[in-house]
Tab-separated table of C-alpha atoms in Angstrom:
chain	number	residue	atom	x	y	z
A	181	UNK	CA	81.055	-31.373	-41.544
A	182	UNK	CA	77.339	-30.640	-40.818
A	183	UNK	CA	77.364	-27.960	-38.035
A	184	UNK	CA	74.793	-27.276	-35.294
A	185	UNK	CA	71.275	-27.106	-37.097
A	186	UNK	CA	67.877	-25.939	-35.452
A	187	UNK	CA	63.970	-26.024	-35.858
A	188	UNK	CA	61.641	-24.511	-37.166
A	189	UNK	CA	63.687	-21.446	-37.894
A	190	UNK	CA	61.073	-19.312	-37.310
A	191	UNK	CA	57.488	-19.611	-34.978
A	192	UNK	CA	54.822	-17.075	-34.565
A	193	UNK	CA	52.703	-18.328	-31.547
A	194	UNK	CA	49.853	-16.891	-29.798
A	195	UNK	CA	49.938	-16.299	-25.940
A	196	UNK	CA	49.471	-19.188	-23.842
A	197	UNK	CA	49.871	-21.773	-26.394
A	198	UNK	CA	53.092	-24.163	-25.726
A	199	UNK	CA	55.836	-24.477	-28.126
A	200	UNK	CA	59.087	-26.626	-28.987
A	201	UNK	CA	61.924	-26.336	-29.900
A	202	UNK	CA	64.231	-28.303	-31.108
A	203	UNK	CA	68.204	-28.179	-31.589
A	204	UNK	CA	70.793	-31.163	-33.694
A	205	UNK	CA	74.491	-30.843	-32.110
A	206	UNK	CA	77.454	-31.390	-33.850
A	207	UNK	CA	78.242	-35.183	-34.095
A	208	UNK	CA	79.920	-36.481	-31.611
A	209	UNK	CA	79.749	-33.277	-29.226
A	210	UNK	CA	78.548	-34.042	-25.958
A	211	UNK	CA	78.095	-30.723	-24.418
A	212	UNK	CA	74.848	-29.045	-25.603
A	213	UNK	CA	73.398	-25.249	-24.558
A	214	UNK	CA	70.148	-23.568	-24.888
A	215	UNK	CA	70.701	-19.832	-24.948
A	216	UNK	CA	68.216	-17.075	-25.876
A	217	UNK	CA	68.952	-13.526	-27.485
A	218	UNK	CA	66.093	-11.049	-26.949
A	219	UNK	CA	66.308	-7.855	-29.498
A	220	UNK	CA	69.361	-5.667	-28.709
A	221	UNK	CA	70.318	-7.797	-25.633
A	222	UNK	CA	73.058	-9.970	-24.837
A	223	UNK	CA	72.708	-13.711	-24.883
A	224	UNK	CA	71.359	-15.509	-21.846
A	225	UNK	CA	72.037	-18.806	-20.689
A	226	UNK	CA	68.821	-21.228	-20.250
A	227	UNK	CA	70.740	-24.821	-19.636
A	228	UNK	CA	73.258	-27.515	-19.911
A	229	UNK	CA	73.206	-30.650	-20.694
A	230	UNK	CA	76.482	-32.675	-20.621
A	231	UNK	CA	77.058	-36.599	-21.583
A	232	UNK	CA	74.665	-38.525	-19.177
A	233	UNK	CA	74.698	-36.024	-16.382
A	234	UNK	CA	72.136	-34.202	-14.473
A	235	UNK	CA	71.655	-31.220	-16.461
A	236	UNK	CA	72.564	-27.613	-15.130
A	237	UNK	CA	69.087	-26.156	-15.220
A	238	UNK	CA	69.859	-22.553	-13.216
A	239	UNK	CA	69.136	-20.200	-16.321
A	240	UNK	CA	65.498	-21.620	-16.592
A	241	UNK	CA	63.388	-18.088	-16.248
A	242	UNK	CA	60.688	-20.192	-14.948
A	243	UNK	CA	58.823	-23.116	-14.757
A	244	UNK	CA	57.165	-22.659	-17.803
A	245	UNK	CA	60.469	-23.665	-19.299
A	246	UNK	CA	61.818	-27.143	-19.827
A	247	UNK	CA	64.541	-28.899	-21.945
A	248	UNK	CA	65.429	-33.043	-22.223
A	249	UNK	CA	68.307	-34.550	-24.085
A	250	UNK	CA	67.391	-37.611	-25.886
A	251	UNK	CA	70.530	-40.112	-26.392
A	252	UNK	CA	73.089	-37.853	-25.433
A	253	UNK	CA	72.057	-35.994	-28.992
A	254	UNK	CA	69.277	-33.995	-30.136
A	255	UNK	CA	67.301	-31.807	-27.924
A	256	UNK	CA	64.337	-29.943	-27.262
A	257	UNK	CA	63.308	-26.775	-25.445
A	258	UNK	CA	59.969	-26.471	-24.296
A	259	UNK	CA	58.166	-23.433	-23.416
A	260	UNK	CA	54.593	-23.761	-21.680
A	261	UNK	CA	51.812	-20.940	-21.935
A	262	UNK	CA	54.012	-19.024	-23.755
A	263	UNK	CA	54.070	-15.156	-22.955
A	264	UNK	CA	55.230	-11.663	-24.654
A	265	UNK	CA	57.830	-11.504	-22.726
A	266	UNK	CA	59.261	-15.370	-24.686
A	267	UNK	CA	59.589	-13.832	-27.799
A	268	UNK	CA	63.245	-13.963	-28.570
A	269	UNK	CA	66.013	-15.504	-30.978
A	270	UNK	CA	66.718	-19.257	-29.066
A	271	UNK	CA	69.798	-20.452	-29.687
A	272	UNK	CA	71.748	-23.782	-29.446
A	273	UNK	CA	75.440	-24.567	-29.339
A	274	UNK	CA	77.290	-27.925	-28.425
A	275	UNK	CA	81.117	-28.290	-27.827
A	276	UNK	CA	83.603	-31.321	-26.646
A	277	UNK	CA	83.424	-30.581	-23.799
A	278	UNK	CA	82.664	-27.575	-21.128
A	279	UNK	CA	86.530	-25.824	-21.631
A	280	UNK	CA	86.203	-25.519	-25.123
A	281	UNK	CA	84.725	-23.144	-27.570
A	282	UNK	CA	81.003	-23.808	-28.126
A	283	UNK	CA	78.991	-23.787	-31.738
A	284	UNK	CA	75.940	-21.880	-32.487
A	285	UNK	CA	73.228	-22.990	-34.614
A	286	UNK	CA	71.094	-20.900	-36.741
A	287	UNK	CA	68.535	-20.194	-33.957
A	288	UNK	CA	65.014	-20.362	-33.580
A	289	UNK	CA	63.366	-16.747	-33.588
A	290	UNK	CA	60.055	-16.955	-31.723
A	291	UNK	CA	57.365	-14.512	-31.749
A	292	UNK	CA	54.728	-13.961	-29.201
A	293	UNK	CA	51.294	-12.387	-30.032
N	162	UNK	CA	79.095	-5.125	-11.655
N	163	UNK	CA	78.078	-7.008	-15.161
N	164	UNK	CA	80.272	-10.463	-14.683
N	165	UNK	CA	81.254	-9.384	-18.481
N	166	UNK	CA	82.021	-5.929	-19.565
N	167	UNK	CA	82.406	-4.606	-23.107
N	168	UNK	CA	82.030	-1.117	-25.140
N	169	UNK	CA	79.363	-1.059	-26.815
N	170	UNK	CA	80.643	1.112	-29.440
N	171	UNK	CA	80.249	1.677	-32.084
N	172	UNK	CA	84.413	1.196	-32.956
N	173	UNK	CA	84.576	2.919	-36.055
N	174	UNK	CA	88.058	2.589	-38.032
N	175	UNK	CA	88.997	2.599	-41.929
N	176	UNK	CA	89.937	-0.066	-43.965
N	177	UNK	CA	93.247	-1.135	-43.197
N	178	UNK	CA	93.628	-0.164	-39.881
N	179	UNK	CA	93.903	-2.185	-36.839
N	180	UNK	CA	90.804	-2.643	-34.655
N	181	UNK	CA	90.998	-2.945	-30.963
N	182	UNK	CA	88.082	-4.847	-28.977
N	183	UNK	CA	88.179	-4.965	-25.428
N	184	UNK	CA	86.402	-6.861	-22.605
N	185	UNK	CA	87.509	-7.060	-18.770
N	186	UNK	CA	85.950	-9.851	-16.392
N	187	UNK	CA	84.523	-10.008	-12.459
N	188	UNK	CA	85.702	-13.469	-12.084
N	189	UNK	CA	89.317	-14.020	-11.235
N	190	UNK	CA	89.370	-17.725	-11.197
N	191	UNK	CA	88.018	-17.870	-15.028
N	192	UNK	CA	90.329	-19.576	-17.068
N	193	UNK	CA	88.727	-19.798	-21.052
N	194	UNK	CA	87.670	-16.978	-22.827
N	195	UNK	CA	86.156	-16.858	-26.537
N	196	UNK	CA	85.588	-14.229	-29.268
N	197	UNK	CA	82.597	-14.556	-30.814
N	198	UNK	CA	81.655	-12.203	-34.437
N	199	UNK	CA	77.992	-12.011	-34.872
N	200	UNK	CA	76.900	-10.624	-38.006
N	201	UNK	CA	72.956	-8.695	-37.997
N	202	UNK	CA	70.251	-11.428	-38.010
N	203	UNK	CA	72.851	-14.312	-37.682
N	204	UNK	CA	74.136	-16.325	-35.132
N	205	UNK	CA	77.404	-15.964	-32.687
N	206	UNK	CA	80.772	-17.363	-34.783
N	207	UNK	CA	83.352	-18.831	-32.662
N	208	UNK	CA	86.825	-17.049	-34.135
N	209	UNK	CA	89.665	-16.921	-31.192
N	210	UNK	CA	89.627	-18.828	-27.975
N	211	UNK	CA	92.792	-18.004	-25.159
N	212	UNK	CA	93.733	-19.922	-22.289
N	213	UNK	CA	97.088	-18.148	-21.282
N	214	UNK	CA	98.650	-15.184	-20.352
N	215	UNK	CA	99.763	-13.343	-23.583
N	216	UNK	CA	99.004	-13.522	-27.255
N	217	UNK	CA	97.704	-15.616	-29.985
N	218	UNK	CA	97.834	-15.248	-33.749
N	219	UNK	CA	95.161	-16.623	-36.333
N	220	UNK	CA	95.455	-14.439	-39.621
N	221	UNK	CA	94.410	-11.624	-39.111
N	222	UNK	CA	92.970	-11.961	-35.142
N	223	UNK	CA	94.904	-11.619	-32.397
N	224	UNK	CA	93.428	-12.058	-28.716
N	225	UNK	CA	95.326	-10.794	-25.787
N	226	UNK	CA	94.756	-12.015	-22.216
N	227	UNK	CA	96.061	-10.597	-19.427
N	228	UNK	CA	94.301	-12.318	-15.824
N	229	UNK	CA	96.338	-10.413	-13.627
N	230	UNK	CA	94.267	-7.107	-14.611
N	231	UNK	CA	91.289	-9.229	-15.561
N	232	UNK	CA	91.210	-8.019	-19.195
N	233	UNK	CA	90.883	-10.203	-22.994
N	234	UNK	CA	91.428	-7.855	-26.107
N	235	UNK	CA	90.871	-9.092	-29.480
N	236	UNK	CA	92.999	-7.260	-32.284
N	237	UNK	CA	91.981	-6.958	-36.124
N	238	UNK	CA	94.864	-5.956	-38.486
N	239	UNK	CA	94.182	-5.041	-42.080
N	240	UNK	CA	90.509	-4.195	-41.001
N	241	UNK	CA	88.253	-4.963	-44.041
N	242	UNK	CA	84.522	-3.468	-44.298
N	243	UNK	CA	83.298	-7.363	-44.016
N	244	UNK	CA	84.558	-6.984	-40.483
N	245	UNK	CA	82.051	-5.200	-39.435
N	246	UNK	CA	79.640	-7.167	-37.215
N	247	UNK	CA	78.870	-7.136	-33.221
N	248	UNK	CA	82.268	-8.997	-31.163
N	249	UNK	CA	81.047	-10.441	-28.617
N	250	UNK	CA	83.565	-11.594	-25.644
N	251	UNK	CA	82.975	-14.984	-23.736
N	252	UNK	CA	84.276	-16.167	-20.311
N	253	UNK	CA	83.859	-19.433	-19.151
N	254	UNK	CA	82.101	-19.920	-15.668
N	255	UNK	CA	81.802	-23.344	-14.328
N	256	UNK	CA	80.185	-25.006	-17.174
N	257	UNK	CA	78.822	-22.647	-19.030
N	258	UNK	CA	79.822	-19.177	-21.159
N	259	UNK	CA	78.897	-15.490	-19.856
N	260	UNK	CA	78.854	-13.170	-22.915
N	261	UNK	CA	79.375	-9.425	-22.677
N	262	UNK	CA	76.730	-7.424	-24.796
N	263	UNK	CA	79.198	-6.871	-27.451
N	264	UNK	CA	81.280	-4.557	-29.231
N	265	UNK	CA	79.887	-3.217	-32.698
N	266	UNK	CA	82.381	-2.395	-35.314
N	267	UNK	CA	81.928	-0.884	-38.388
N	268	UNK	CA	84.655	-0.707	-41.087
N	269	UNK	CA	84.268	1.935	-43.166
N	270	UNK	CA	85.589	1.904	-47.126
C-alpha cells in the first residue's frame, strides 16, 4: 500500500519568510509525528497528534512553530519567520497507534538563506 | 545522561560476519523499543520492534532486550555490504519515540 508521502520534497526559503509543510499518513493510521533531522544530528521530536485528541505539542522549539491535523488525516507544519537555525530534514511518520512502530515519510529538507 | 545512548561507530565488520548494535536506555518504565536503518539522504526504516525480555528473529535481524540492565541490541548475521547504513535505536516514552544518534555500520566486501 501507499506509505507515508510528504511535500514539497525540497524548499529553499529566505529568512523570515513563513513556510508549510505538509505530510499524507498511512491510511487508516491515526497517530501522526512531526520530527526534524538537522545535518549529523539525531532526530527530534516536534509533535503529536493522535485521533481527535489534544495534540502533544512539547517538542515545538518555539512559537514560530505550529502544526493542525485536518480530519484525523493529512497535516501541516508551519514555520513562521523562518530562521538559519530551521534549516533541517522534517520528517513525518504515522502508526496505529502510540505502542507501535511508527512510518517515516520521505521528508521535507528545508533550507534557510 | 542522553535518555538514549548508542555508539556512534563506525562498526566495521566483513561480509558474512555478524554485526552487533547496541543501545542502553535512562527510562526504566519504557516498554517498546524499535530499530530503525537509515540509509545516507533517506529516511528512518522501521525493521525490528521488541516488547519482551529476550529475543526475536526476522531473517537475518535479531533484537535482544534485556530491561533489567536497561539495554536493546540488534544482531545482523550474514552481514552483506547493503547493510551498511546508520541503526538508529528507538524507545518509546509516553506517546512518542526518543531516538539515539545512531550506530553507523559499514560492511566491507
Amino acid at each position: 500500500g501507499a506509505g507515508v508521502s510528504q511535500s514539497p520534497s525540497n524548499k529553499v526559503t529566505e529568512k523570515g519568510k513563513d513556510v508549510e509543510l505538509r505530510c499524507d499518513p498511512i491510511s487508516g493510521h491515526t497517530a501522526l509525528y512531526w520530527y526534524r533531522q538537522s545535518l549529523g544530528q539525531g532526530l527530534e521530536f516536534l509533535i503529536y497528534f493522535q485521533g481527535n485528541s489534544a495534540p502533544d505539542k512539547s517538542g515545538l522549539p518555539s512559537d514560530r512553530f505550529s502544526a493542525e491535523r485536518t480530519g484525523g488525516s493529512v497535516s501541516t507544519l508551519t514555520i513562521q519567520r523562518t530562521q538559519q537555525e530551521d534549516s533541517a530534514v522534517y520528517l513525518c511518520a504515522s502508526s496505529t497507534g502510540g505502542s507501535y512502530g511508527q512510518y517515516f515519510g520521505p521528508g521535507t529538507r528545508l533550507t534557510v538563506t | 545522561q542522553k535518555e538514549v545512548e548508542q555508539n556512534s561507530g563506525p562498526l566495521s565488520v566483513p561480509e558474512g560476519a555478524i554485526a552487533s548494535l547496541n543501545c542502553t536506555y535512562s527510562d526504566r518504565g519504557s516498554q517498546s523499543f524499535f530499530w530503525y536503518r537509515q540509509y545516507s539522504g533517506k529516511s528512518p526504516e522501521l525493521i525490528m520492534s521488541i516488547y519482551s525480555n529476550g529475543d526475536k528473529e526476522d531473517g537475518r535481524f535479531t533484537a535482544q532486550l534485556n530491561k533489567a540492565s536497561q539495554y536493546v541490541s540488534l544482531l545482523i548475521r550474514d552481514s552483506q555490504p547493503s547493510d551498511s547504513a546508520t541503526y538508529l535505536c528507538a524507545v518509546r516514552s509516553f506517546q512518542k519515540l526518543v531516538f539515539g544518534t545512531g550506530t553507523r555500520l559499514l560492511v566491507s566486501p
